[in-house]
Amino acid sequence: MNHRPDIHARLTPAMRLLVERMAQAPHPPLHTLAAAEAKTAYAKSIGVLDVPKPELARVEDLHIPARDGFQLRARLVAPSHDAGLPVLLYTHGGGFTIGSIESHDTFCRVLSQQSGAAVLSLDYRLAPEWRFPTAVHDAWDALHWLAGEGGAARRLDTSRIAVGGDSAGGTLAAVSALHARDQGIKLALQLLIYPGTTDHQDTDSHALFEHGPVLDKVLIDWFFDHYIDGVDRSDWRFAPLKSAEVDGVAPAWVGLAECDPLVDEGILYADKLRLAGVPVDLEIYRGVVHGFITMGRAIAEARQLHHDAAAALRHAFGLPPSGA
């Protein structure tokens, strides 16, 4: 295994066993594949470690118009057909290069089931075919659509909207929250799960977990080389830590993995928000790695995050506690 023994010892027993099994799997590393091959390989792995997919009353596939006329795929899920449900706009992880509605469908359904809110999952356009800032614009266009006629036409409560995402999707959620503030769109919450926030991956945790497990420097570089030019990396739409001001942005719930190259930048962004007077709830899940939220079949911490994130949504939206 590539990571050092002291890193291996930080993992929970269940996480350590899973990492060992993943390392022994006869699959080529994603960074050795062409982008199209990596997308296919990742898609084939969907659901292997996820919790069972909840059956929800409302599952609606739809399209959202982007500013250039492109029709973005999206999926709306909700625990009922009731009118007036609050809604979370969710952007999936995958280094802006892999992932889809399908890869995070179970997680979005779990959030909806456990919170009582609707979740709109967005298939924003991916690199390398679509480079920065296309994904950002897609997320912003979906937010405007949801806050306007699109959300109203689907009988959602457009006065109660949150944004959320994991990893690259967490970056998109963070910059969407900043955009919403600037555009006068009131958000109830930004739900940020191990988001990328820095322009260059030079924090202590990036050095500590340079060789993983699971997410390492080579793979991060592979993702970002596909997505963004070096001269653009200081743009706050890629690195929200570079944003001049975060005052007045929506309250944040931030969930991080302890054994993750991105953990320090998640903490730094939470601190930046707090220093600006933004309410922040920060949870660090010990002994687990980047991407753990879709490992709930094997990792108890994933199921705990599901519960915590749904509770944060319920609280932000003013919904009754689960089971009430």
mmCIF file of C-alpha atoms in Angstrom:
data_model
loop_
_atom_site.group_PDB
_atom_site.id
_atom_site.type_symbol
_atom_site.label_atom_id
_atom_site.label_comp_id
_atom_site.label_asym_id
_atom_site.label_seq_id
_atom_site.Cartn_x
_atom_site.Cartn_y
_atom_site.Cartn_z
ATOM 1 C CA MET A 1 0.000 0.000 0.000
ATOM 2 C CA ASN A 2 1.271 3.499 -0.775
ATOM 3 C CA HIS A 3 0.337 5.334 2.404
ATOM 4 C CA ARG A 4 2.589 5.243 5.467
ATOM 5 C CA PRO A 5 1.901 2.898 8.395
ATOM 6 C CA ASP A 6 1.161 5.861 10.709
ATOM 7 C CA ILE A 7 -1.522 7.059 8.302
ATOM 8 C CA HIS A 8 -2.966 3.556 8.109
ATOM 9 C CA ALA A 9 -3.171 3.467 11.917
ATOM 10 C CA ARG A 10 -5.368 6.583 11.969
ATOM 11 C CA LEU A 11 -8.195 4.757 10.203
ATOM 12 C CA THR A 12 -11.069 3.068 12.006
ATOM 13 C CA PRO A 13 -10.893 -0.745 11.830
ATOM 14 C CA ALA A 14 -13.749 -0.842 9.317
ATOM 15 C CA MET A 15 -12.204 1.903 7.198
ATOM 16 C CA ARG A 16 -8.795 0.213 7.318
ATOM 17 C CA LEU A 17 -10.254 -3.089 6.141
ATOM 18 C CA LEU A 18 -12.130 -1.398 3.320
ATOM 19 C CA VAL A 19 -9.045 0.530 2.191
ATOM 20 C CA GLU A 20 -7.057 -2.714 2.106
ATOM 21 C CA ARG A 21 -9.713 -4.405 -0.001
ATOM 22 C CA MET A 22 -9.881 -1.445 -2.368
ATOM 23 C CA ALA A 23 -6.099 -1.527 -2.787
ATOM 24 C CA GLN A 24 -6.245 -5.226 -3.688
ATOM 25 C CA ALA A 25 -9.016 -4.820 -6.266
ATOM 26 C CA PRO A 26 -7.834 -5.557 -9.826
ATOM 27 C CA HIS A 27 -8.840 -2.168 -11.199
ATOM 28 C CA PRO A 28 -6.426 0.344 -12.747
ATOM 29 C CA PRO A 29 -6.138 3.650 -10.847
ATOM 30 C CA LEU A 30 -8.385 6.342 -12.282
ATOM 31 C CA HIS A 31 -5.457 8.641 -13.030
ATOM 32 C CA THR A 32 -4.035 6.039 -15.452
ATOM 33 C CA LEU A 33 -7.195 6.137 -17.566
ATOM 34 C CA ALA A 34 -8.471 8.522 -20.173
ATOM 35 C CA ALA A 35 -11.217 10.740 -18.795
ATOM 36 C CA ALA A 36 -13.979 8.881 -20.659
ATOM 37 C CA GLU A 37 -12.702 5.552 -19.334
ATOM 38 C CA ALA A 38 -12.538 6.958 -15.806
ATOM 39 C CA LYS A 39 -16.136 8.137 -16.026
ATOM 40 C CA THR A 40 -17.224 4.646 -17.083
ATOM 41 C CA ALA A 41 -15.149 2.906 -14.412
ATOM 42 C CA TYR A 42 -16.543 5.151 -11.698
ATOM 43 C CA ALA A 43 -20.098 4.639 -12.931
ATOM 44 C CA LYS A 44 -19.668 0.867 -12.707
ATOM 45 C CA SER A 45 -18.692 1.161 -9.045
ATOM 46 C CA ILE A 46 -21.913 2.943 -8.106
ATOM 47 C CA GLY A 47 -23.836 1.425 -5.230
ATOM 48 C CA VAL A 48 -21.298 -1.219 -4.236
ATOM 49 C CA LEU A 49 -20.794 0.300 -0.768
ATOM 50 C CA ASP A 50 -23.875 2.492 -0.482
ATOM 51 C CA VAL A 51 -26.745 1.937 1.911
ATOM 52 C CA PRO A 52 -29.920 0.522 0.302
ATOM 53 C CA LYS A 53 -31.575 3.082 -1.950
ATOM 54 C CA PRO A 54 -34.770 4.482 -0.366
ATOM 55 C CA GLU A 55 -37.975 4.347 -2.348
ATOM 56 C CA LEU A 56 -39.503 7.825 -2.332
ATOM 57 C CA ALA A 57 -42.954 8.995 -3.306
ATOM 58 C CA ARG A 58 -41.681 11.571 -5.772
ATOM 59 C CA VAL A 59 -38.876 10.966 -8.258
ATOM 60 C CA GLU A 60 -38.903 13.281 -11.257
ATOM 61 C CA ASP A 61 -36.257 13.541 -13.980
ATOM 62 C CA LEU A 62 -36.205 16.916 -15.676
ATOM 63 C CA HIS A 63 -34.060 19.400 -17.573
ATOM 64 C CA ILE A 64 -32.909 22.866 -16.566
ATOM 65 C CA PRO A 65 -31.847 25.420 -19.195
ATOM 66 C CA ALA A 66 -28.289 26.757 -18.887
ATOM 67 C CA ARG A 67 -27.316 30.246 -20.041
ATOM 68 C CA ASP A 68 -25.988 28.912 -23.363
ATOM 69 C CA GLY A 69 -29.160 26.950 -24.077
ATOM 70 C CA PHE A 70 -27.760 23.585 -22.974
ATOM 71 C CA GLN A 71 -30.335 21.428 -21.207
ATOM 72 C CA LEU A 72 -28.928 20.205 -17.885
ATOM 73 C CA ARG A 73 -30.213 16.907 -16.527
ATOM 74 C CA ALA A 74 -31.557 17.023 -12.982
ATOM 75 C CA ARG A 75 -33.506 14.763 -10.646
ATOM 76 C CA LEU A 76 -36.017 15.948 -8.074
ATOM 77 C CA VAL A 77 -36.742 13.561 -5.198
ATOM 78 C CA ALA A 78 -39.092 14.075 -2.270
ATOM 79 C CA PRO A 79 -40.707 11.935 0.420
ATOM 80 C CA SER A 80 -44.195 13.074 -0.636
ATOM 81 C CA HIS A 81 -46.081 14.916 -3.355
ATOM 82 C CA ASP A 82 -47.032 17.657 -0.907
ATOM 83 C CA ALA A 83 -46.814 21.191 -2.209
ATOM 84 C CA GLY A 84 -44.582 23.689 -0.452
ATOM 85 C CA LEU A 85 -41.648 21.467 0.479
ATOM 86 C CA PRO A 86 -38.316 23.215 1.008
ATOM 87 C CA VAL A 87 -35.568 22.086 -1.348
ATOM 88 C CA LEU A 88 -31.838 21.405 -1.395
ATOM 89 C CA LEU A 89 -29.948 21.955 -4.661
ATOM 90 C CA TYR A 90 -27.235 19.265 -4.610
ATOM 91 C CA THR A 91 -24.065 19.105 -6.723
ATOM 92 C CA HIS A 92 -22.172 15.802 -6.688
ATOM 93 C CA GLY A 93 -18.466 15.200 -6.169
ATOM 94 C CA GLY A 94 -15.966 13.727 -8.608
ATOM 95 C CA GLY A 95 -13.214 16.277 -9.165
ATOM 96 C CA PHE A 96 -15.338 18.108 -11.775
ATOM 97 C CA THR A 97 -14.513 15.169 -14.084
ATOM 98 C CA ILE A 98 -16.473 12.093 -12.961
ATOM 99 C CA GLY A 99 -19.750 11.452 -11.140
ATOM 100 C CA SER A 100 -23.395 12.038 -11.985
ATOM 101 C CA ILE A 101 -26.933 12.106 -10.690
ATOM 102 C CA GLU A 102 -26.737 8.314 -10.508
ATOM 103 C CA SER A 103 -23.511 8.199 -8.488
ATOM 104 C CA HIS A 104 -25.109 10.262 -5.703
ATOM 105 C CA ASP A 105 -28.734 9.227 -6.150
ATOM 106 C CA THR A 106 -28.841 7.100 -3.007
ATOM 107 C CA PHE A 107 -27.272 9.824 -0.874
ATOM 108 C CA CYS A 108 -29.705 12.442 -2.159
ATOM 109 C CA ARG A 109 -32.647 10.139 -1.493
ATOM 110 C CA VAL A 110 -31.396 9.448 2.032
ATOM 111 C CA LEU A 111 -31.111 13.185 2.710
ATOM 112 C CA SER A 112 -34.649 13.703 1.419
ATOM 113 C CA GLN A 113 -36.096 10.766 3.363
ATOM 114 C CA GLN A 114 -34.422 11.689 6.637
ATOM 115 C CA SER A 115 -34.961 15.459 6.426
ATOM 116 C CA GLY A 116 -38.438 15.619 4.928
ATOM 117 C CA ALA A 117 -37.230 18.097 2.301
ATOM 118 C CA ALA A 118 -37.042 17.793 -1.470
ATOM 119 C CA VAL A 119 -33.623 17.399 -3.085
ATOM 120 C CA LEU A 120 -32.800 18.543 -6.606
ATOM 121 C CA SER A 121 -29.653 16.791 -7.860
ATOM 122 C CA LEU A 122 -27.893 18.485 -10.770
ATOM 123 C CA ASP A 123 -25.893 16.884 -13.599
ATOM 124 C CA TYR A 124 -23.634 19.854 -14.235
ATOM 125 C CA ARG A 125 -21.278 19.548 -17.185
ATOM 126 C CA LEU A 126 -17.954 17.801 -16.595
ATOM 127 C CA ALA A 127 -14.350 18.187 -17.685
ATOM 128 C CA PRO A 128 -12.453 17.768 -19.885
ATOM 129 C CA GLU A 129 -15.201 18.467 -22.432
ATOM 130 C CA TRP A 130 -16.399 21.361 -20.303
ATOM 131 C CA ARG A 131 -13.691 23.224 -18.431
ATOM 132 C CA PHE A 132 -13.872 25.928 -15.755
ATOM 133 C CA PRO A 133 -16.072 27.898 -15.242
ATOM 134 C CA THR A 134 -18.826 25.901 -17.004
ATOM 135 C CA ALA A 135 -19.663 23.810 -13.910
ATOM 136 C CA VAL A 136 -19.929 26.977 -11.829
ATOM 137 C CA HIS A 137 -22.251 28.617 -14.347
ATOM 138 C CA ASP A 138 -24.386 25.465 -14.506
ATOM 139 C CA ALA A 139 -24.779 25.448 -10.720
ATOM 140 C CA TRP A 140 -25.679 29.149 -10.691
ATOM 141 C CA ASP A 141 -28.141 28.764 -13.552
ATOM 142 C CA ALA A 142 -29.837 25.870 -11.757
ATOM 143 C CA LEU A 143 -30.081 27.956 -8.580
ATOM 144 C CA HIS A 144 -31.713 30.859 -10.430
ATOM 145 C CA TRP A 145 -34.115 28.445 -12.128
ATOM 146 C CA LEU A 146 -34.998 26.825 -8.804
ATOM 147 C CA ALA A 147 -35.482 30.137 -7.002
ATOM 148 C CA GLY A 148 -37.692 31.391 -9.814
ATOM 149 C CA GLU A 149 -40.289 29.898 -12.108
ATOM 150 C CA GLY A 150 -38.779 26.397 -12.133
ATOM 151 C CA GLY A 151 -39.194 25.799 -8.420
ATOM 152 C CA ALA A 152 -42.609 27.417 -8.317
ATOM 153 C CA ALA A 153 -43.831 25.309 -11.262
ATOM 154 C CA ARG A 154 -42.899 22.196 -9.293
ATOM 155 C CA ARG A 155 -44.781 23.385 -6.222
ATOM 156 C CA LEU A 156 -41.647 23.820 -4.129
ATOM 157 C CA ASP A 157 -41.226 26.470 -1.451
ATOM 158 C CA THR A 158 -38.818 28.851 -3.156
ATOM 159 C CA SER A 159 -38.458 30.860 0.071
ATOM 160 C CA ARG A 160 -36.719 27.860 1.673
ATOM 161 C CA ILE A 161 -33.753 26.794 -0.480
ATOM 162 C CA ALA A 162 -30.398 25.338 0.517
ATOM 163 C CA VAL A 163 -27.333 24.450 -1.547
ATOM 164 C CA GLY A 164 -25.112 21.475 -0.859
ATOM 165 C CA GLY A 165 -22.512 19.174 -2.311
ATOM 166 C CA ASP A 166 -19.512 16.986 -1.614
ATOM 167 C CA SER A 167 -15.900 17.491 -2.708
ATOM 168 C CA ALA A 168 -15.986 19.342 -6.057
ATOM 169 C CA GLY A 169 -19.736 19.630 -5.550
ATOM 170 C CA GLY A 170 -19.026 21.193 -2.164
ATOM 171 C CA THR A 171 -16.910 23.796 -3.932
ATOM 172 C CA LEU A 172 -19.813 24.522 -6.269
ATOM 173 C CA ALA A 173 -22.193 24.789 -3.308
ATOM 174 C CA ALA A 174 -19.876 27.205 -1.487
ATOM 175 C CA VAL A 175 -19.484 29.505 -4.491
ATOM 176 C CA SER A 176 -23.215 29.231 -5.207
ATOM 177 C CA ALA A 177 -23.891 30.474 -1.677
ATOM 178 C CA LEU A 178 -21.633 33.466 -2.329
ATOM 179 C CA HIS A 179 -23.370 34.098 -5.646
ATOM 180 C CA ALA A 180 -26.791 33.836 -3.987
ATOM 181 C CA ARG A 181 -25.787 36.499 -1.451
ATOM 182 C CA ASP A 182 -24.639 38.802 -4.250
ATOM 183 C CA GLN A 183 -27.817 38.216 -6.261
ATOM 184 C CA GLY A 184 -30.218 38.632 -3.353
ATOM 185 C CA ILE A 185 -31.296 34.993 -3.290
ATOM 186 C CA LYS A 186 -31.892 34.060 0.350
ATOM 187 C CA LEU A 187 -30.598 30.612 1.298
ATOM 188 C CA ALA A 188 -31.413 28.713 4.461
ATOM 189 C CA LEU A 189 -28.138 26.727 4.503
ATOM 190 C CA GLN A 190 -25.006 25.734 2.646
ATOM 191 C CA LEU A 191 -24.285 22.043 3.253
ATOM 192 C CA LEU A 192 -20.582 21.503 2.533
ATOM 193 C CA ILE A 193 -19.157 17.977 2.643
ATOM 194 C CA TYR A 194 -15.341 17.866 2.419
ATOM 195 C CA PRO A 195 -15.344 20.812 -0.024
ATOM 196 C CA GLY A 196 -12.338 21.958 -2.026
ATOM 197 C CA THR A 197 -11.640 25.586 -1.160
ATOM 198 C CA THR A 198 -7.953 26.347 -1.882
ATOM 199 C CA ASP A 199 -6.275 27.554 -5.041
ATOM 200 C CA HIS A 200 -3.222 25.328 -4.587
ATOM 201 C CA GLN A 201 -3.167 22.102 -2.624
ATOM 202 C CA ASP A 202 -0.448 23.148 -0.165
ATOM 203 C CA THR A 203 -1.983 22.686 3.292
ATOM 204 C CA ASP A 204 -0.472 20.365 5.896
ATOM 205 C CA SER A 205 -3.154 17.745 5.283
ATOM 206 C CA HIS A 206 -2.312 17.652 1.579
ATOM 207 C CA ALA A 207 1.277 16.853 2.533
ATOM 208 C CA LEU A 208 0.253 14.330 5.197
ATOM 209 C CA PHE A 209 -2.121 12.442 2.899
ATOM 210 C CA GLU A 210 -0.153 12.968 -0.297
ATOM 211 C CA HIS A 211 -0.300 9.221 -0.943
ATOM 212 C CA GLY A 212 -3.872 8.730 0.184
ATOM 213 C CA PRO A 213 -5.524 6.503 1.113
ATOM 214 C CA VAL A 214 -8.132 6.626 -1.684
ATOM 215 C CA LEU A 215 -7.598 10.267 -2.705
ATOM 216 C CA ASP A 216 -3.974 11.237 -3.324
ATOM 217 C CA LYS A 217 -1.986 14.018 -4.950
ATOM 218 C CA VAL A 218 -1.676 12.237 -8.279
ATOM 219 C CA LEU A 219 -5.441 11.861 -8.603
ATOM 220 C CA ILE A 220 -6.152 15.420 -7.441
ATOM 221 C CA ASP A 221 -3.705 16.757 -10.045
ATOM 222 C CA TRP A 222 -5.329 14.553 -12.695
ATOM 223 C CA PHE A 223 -8.773 15.960 -11.875
ATOM 224 C CA PHE A 224 -7.710 19.589 -11.848
ATOM 225 C CA ASP A 225 -5.532 19.315 -14.969
ATOM 226 C CA HIS A 226 -8.676 18.243 -16.790
ATOM 227 C CA TYR A 227 -10.789 21.015 -15.281
ATOM 228 C CA ILE A 228 -8.872 24.262 -14.981
ATOM 229 C CA ASP A 229 -5.897 26.203 -16.343
ATOM 230 C CA GLY A 230 -3.207 27.158 -13.873
ATOM 231 C CA VAL A 231 -3.748 30.882 -14.372
ATOM 232 C CA ASP A 232 -7.372 30.519 -13.235
ATOM 233 C CA ARG A 233 -6.739 28.674 -9.987
ATOM 234 C CA SER A 234 -6.769 31.831 -7.858
ATOM 235 C CA ASP A 235 -10.307 32.633 -9.077
ATOM 236 C CA TRP A 236 -12.667 32.483 -6.075
ATOM 237 C CA ARG A 237 -15.126 30.476 -8.170
ATOM 238 C CA PHE A 238 -12.587 27.643 -7.984
ATOM 239 C CA ALA A 239 -11.109 28.514 -4.582
ATOM 240 C CA PRO A 240 -13.720 30.153 -2.319
ATOM 241 C CA LEU A 241 -11.026 30.781 0.289
ATOM 242 C CA LYS A 242 -9.822 33.477 -2.137
ATOM 243 C CA SER A 243 -13.143 35.291 -1.940
ATOM 244 C CA ALA A 244 -12.590 38.814 -0.685
ATOM 245 C CA GLU A 245 -15.665 38.795 1.549
ATOM 246 C CA VAL A 246 -17.913 36.046 2.866
ATOM 247 C CA ASP A 247 -19.967 38.323 5.135
ATOM 248 C CA GLY A 248 -23.698 37.785 4.878
ATOM 249 C CA VAL A 249 -23.486 34.380 3.225
ATOM 250 C CA ALA A 250 -25.887 31.613 4.297
ATOM 251 C CA PRO A 251 -25.233 29.627 7.501
ATOM 252 C CA ALA A 252 -23.063 26.574 6.917
ATOM 253 C CA TRP A 253 -22.980 22.950 7.985
ATOM 254 C CA VAL A 254 -19.541 21.534 7.180
ATOM 255 C CA GLY A 255 -18.800 17.797 7.343
ATOM 256 C CA LEU A 256 -15.190 16.670 6.907
ATOM 257 C CA ALA A 257 -13.244 13.400 6.850
ATOM 258 C CA GLU A 258 -10.251 13.322 9.196
ATOM 259 C CA CYS A 259 -7.975 11.291 6.907
ATOM 260 C CA ASP A 260 -8.459 13.418 3.816
ATOM 261 C CA PRO A 261 -6.107 15.759 1.953
ATOM 262 C CA LEU A 262 -8.958 18.294 1.901
ATOM 263 C CA VAL A 263 -9.609 18.380 5.657
ATOM 264 C CA ASP A 264 -7.459 21.437 6.392
ATOM 265 C CA GLU A 265 -8.994 23.570 3.663
ATOM 266 C CA GLY A 266 -12.440 22.632 4.930
ATOM 267 C CA ILE A 267 -11.465 23.827 8.404
ATOM 268 C CA LEU A 268 -9.926 26.990 6.963
ATOM 269 C CA TYR A 269 -13.119 27.820 5.102
ATOM 270 C CA ALA A 270 -15.254 27.154 8.184
ATOM 271 C CA ASP A 271 -12.954 29.504 10.125
ATOM 272 C CA LYS A 272 -13.203 32.156 7.397
ATOM 273 C CA LEU A 273 -16.996 32.026 7.593
ATOM 274 C CA ARG A 274 -17.008 32.192 11.387
ATOM 275 C CA LEU A 275 -14.651 35.183 11.427
ATOM 276 C CA ALA A 276 -17.133 36.953 9.142
ATOM 277 C CA GLY A 277 -19.964 36.271 11.578
ATOM 278 C CA VAL A 278 -21.542 33.427 9.599
ATOM 279 C CA PRO A 279 -23.069 30.668 11.780
ATOM 280 C CA VAL A 280 -21.114 27.439 11.191
ATOM 281 C CA ASP A 281 -21.617 23.898 12.468
ATOM 282 C CA LEU A 282 -18.435 21.886 11.818
ATOM 283 C CA GLU A 283 -18.264 18.096 12.159
ATOM 284 C CA ILE A 284 -15.065 16.102 11.593
ATOM 285 C CA TYR A 285 -15.642 12.357 11.214
ATOM 286 C CA ARG A 286 -12.671 10.567 12.715
ATOM 287 C CA GLY A 287 -10.749 7.775 11.060
ATOM 288 C CA VAL A 288 -12.420 7.952 7.648
ATOM 289 C CA VAL A 289 -11.303 9.007 4.171
ATOM 290 C CA HIS A 290 -12.478 11.273 1.371
ATOM 291 C CA GLY A 291 -15.569 9.918 -0.331
ATOM 292 C CA PHE A 292 -16.852 8.020 2.693
ATOM 293 C CA ILE A 293 -20.436 9.289 2.412
ATOM 294 C CA THR A 294 -21.188 6.659 -0.248
ATOM 295 C CA MET A 295 -19.722 3.827 1.870
ATOM 296 C CA GLY A 296 -22.589 3.504 4.341
ATOM 297 C CA ARG A 297 -22.966 -0.240 3.877
ATOM 298 C CA ALA A 298 -19.549 -0.709 5.505
ATOM 299 C CA ILE A 299 -18.760 2.540 7.346
ATOM 300 C CA ALA A 300 -20.854 3.627 10.341
ATOM 301 C CA GLU A 301 -19.507 7.184 10.086
ATOM 302 C CA ALA A 302 -21.189 7.518 6.686
ATOM 303 C CA ARG A 303 -24.546 6.680 8.210
ATOM 304 C CA GLN A 304 -23.849 9.150 11.007
ATOM 305 C CA LEU A 305 -23.119 11.889 8.484
ATOM 306 C CA HIS A 306 -26.359 11.079 6.672
ATOM 307 C CA HIS A 307 -28.214 11.586 9.956
ATOM 308 C CA ASP A 308 -26.325 14.769 10.886
ATOM 309 C CA ALA A 309 -26.673 16.409 7.477
ATOM 310 C CA ALA A 310 -30.401 15.632 7.351
ATOM 311 C CA ALA A 311 -30.815 17.058 10.849
ATOM 312 C CA ALA A 312 -29.037 20.241 9.744
ATOM 313 C CA LEU A 313 -31.443 20.561 6.828
ATOM 314 C CA ARG A 314 -34.474 19.994 9.042
ATOM 315 C CA HIS A 315 -33.280 22.658 11.448
ATOM 316 C CA ALA A 316 -32.475 25.170 8.687
ATOM 317 C CA PHE A 317 -35.828 24.615 6.996
ATOM 318 C CA GLY A 318 -37.853 24.608 10.222
ATOM 319 C CA LEU A 319 -39.068 21.057 9.645
ATOM 320 C CA PRO A 320 -40.136 18.803 12.546
ATOM 321 C CA PRO A 321 -37.607 16.301 13.931
ATOM 322 C CA SER A 322 -37.404 12.920 12.198
ATOM 323 C CA GLY A 323 -40.212 10.646 13.387
ATOM 324 C CA ALA A 324 -42.242 13.511 14.859
#
